[in-house]
Tab-separated table of C-alpha atoms in Angstrom:
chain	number	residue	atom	x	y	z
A	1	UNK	CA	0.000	0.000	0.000
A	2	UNK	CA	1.499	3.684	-0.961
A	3	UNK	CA	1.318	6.074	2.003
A	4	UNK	CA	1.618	9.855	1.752
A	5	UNK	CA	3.650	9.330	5.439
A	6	UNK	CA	7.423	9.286	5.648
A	7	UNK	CA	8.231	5.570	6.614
A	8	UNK	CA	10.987	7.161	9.249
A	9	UNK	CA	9.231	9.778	10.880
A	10	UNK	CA	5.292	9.446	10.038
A	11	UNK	CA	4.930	13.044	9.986
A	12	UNK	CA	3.048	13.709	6.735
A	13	UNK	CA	3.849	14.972	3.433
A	14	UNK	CA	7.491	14.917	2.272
A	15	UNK	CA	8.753	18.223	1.203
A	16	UNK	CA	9.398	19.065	-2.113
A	17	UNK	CA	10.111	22.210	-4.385
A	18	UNK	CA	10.431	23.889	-7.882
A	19	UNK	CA	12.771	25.372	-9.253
A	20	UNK	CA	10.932	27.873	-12.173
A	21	UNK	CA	13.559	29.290	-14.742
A	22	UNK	CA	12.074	31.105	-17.867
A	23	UNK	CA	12.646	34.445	-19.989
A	24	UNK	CA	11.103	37.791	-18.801
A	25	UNK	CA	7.411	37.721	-19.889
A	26	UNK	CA	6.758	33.670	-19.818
A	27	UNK	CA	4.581	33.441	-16.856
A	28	UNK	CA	6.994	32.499	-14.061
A	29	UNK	CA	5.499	34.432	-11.439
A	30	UNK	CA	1.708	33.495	-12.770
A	31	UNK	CA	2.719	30.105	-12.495
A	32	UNK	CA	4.384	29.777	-9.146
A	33	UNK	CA	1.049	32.103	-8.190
A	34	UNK	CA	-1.509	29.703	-9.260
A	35	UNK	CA	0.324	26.678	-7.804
A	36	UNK	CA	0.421	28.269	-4.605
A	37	UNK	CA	-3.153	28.371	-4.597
A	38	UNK	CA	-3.582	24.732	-5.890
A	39	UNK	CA	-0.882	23.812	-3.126
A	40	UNK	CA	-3.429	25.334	-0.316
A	41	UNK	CA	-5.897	24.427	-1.695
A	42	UNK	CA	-5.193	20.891	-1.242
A	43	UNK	CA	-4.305	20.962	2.083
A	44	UNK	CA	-0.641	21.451	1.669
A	45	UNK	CA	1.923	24.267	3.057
A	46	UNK	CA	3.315	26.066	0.647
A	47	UNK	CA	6.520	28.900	1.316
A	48	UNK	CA	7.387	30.536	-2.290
A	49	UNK	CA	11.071	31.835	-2.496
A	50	UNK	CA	11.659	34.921	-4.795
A	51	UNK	CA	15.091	34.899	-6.545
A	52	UNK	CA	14.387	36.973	-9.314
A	53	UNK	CA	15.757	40.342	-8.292
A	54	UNK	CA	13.985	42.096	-11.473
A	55	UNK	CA	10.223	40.999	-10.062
A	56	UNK	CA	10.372	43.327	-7.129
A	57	UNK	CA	6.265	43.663	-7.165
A	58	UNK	CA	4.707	39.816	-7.242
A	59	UNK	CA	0.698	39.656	-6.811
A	60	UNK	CA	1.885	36.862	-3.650
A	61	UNK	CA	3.922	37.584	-0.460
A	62	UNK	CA	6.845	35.829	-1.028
A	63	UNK	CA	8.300	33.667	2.369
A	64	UNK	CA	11.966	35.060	1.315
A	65	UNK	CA	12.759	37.959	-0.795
A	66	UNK	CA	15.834	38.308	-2.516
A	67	UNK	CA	15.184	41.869	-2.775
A	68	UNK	CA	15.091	42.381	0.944
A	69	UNK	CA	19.308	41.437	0.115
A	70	UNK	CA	19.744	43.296	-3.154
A	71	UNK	CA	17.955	44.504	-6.534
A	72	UNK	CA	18.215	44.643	-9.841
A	73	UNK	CA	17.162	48.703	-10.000
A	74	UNK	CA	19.288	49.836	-7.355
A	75	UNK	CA	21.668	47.859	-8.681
A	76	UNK	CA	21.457	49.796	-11.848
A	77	UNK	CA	21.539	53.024	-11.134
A	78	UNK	CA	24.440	52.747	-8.513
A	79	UNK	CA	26.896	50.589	-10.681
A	80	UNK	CA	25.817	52.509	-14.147
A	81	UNK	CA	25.140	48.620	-15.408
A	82	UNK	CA	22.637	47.771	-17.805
A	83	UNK	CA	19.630	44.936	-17.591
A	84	UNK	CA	21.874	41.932	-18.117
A	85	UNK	CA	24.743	43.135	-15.874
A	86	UNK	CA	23.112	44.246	-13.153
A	87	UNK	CA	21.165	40.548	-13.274
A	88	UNK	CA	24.864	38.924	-12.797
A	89	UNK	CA	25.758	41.151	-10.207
A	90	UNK	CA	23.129	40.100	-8.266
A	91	UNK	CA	23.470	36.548	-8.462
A	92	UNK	CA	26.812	37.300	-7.976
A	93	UNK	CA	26.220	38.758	-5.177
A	94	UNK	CA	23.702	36.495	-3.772
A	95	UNK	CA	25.950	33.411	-4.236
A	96	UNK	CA	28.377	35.339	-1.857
A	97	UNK	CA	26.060	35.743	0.933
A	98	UNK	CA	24.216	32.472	0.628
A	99	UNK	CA	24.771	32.870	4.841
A	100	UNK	CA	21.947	35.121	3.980
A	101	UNK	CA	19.542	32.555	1.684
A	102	UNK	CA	20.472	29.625	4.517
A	103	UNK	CA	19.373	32.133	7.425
A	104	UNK	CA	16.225	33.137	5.162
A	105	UNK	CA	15.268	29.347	4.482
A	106	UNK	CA	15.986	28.095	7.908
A	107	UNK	CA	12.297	28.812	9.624
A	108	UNK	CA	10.600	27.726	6.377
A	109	UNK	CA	12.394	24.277	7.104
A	110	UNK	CA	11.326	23.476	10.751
A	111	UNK	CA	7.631	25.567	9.687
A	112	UNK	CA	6.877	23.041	6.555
């Protein structure tokens, strides 16, 4: 018989996530939207991370921000970059305070 349990602990559900990768314009942020509603509304938690520091506005609340670290405007305008750069600085710049994303992801882990 298949059980949604986990055989070692038999505390529910095992976590899982997405990563979603696609151009500007291709419905990323719709997507991870409407699956977050699906998610709920099948009973399970859902925490949506934001690493896209050029979608500073989403129509959810995202659980961790990467824009609460750095973005892709201020970015910008202080380093005189252009759209492309200024998206490699900040993962650049993300990958060298992942301290940051681990902190950030920690209470998402013992919540879900």
């Amino acid at each position: 018989q298949i059980s949604d349990q986990q055989p070692e602990t038999g505390t529910g559900l095992m976590p899982f996530g997405q990563l979603v990768l696609g151009p500007p314009g291709s419905g990323k942020t719709t997507y991870c939207h409407g699956m977050a509603q699906y998610m709920r509304a099948t009973g399970r938690k859902v925490a949506i991370v934001n690493l896209d520091p050029a979608n500073d506005s989403p129509p959810y609340p995202p659980d961790v921000d990467l824009s609460e670290l750095v973005d892709l405007e201020t970015v910008m305008q202080e380093l005189g970059l252009g759209p492309n750069g200024g998206l490699l600085y900040c993962m650049d710049y993300l990958e060298k305070n992942m301290d940051w994303l681990q902190q950030a992801l920690a209470p998402l882990e013992q919540s879900n």
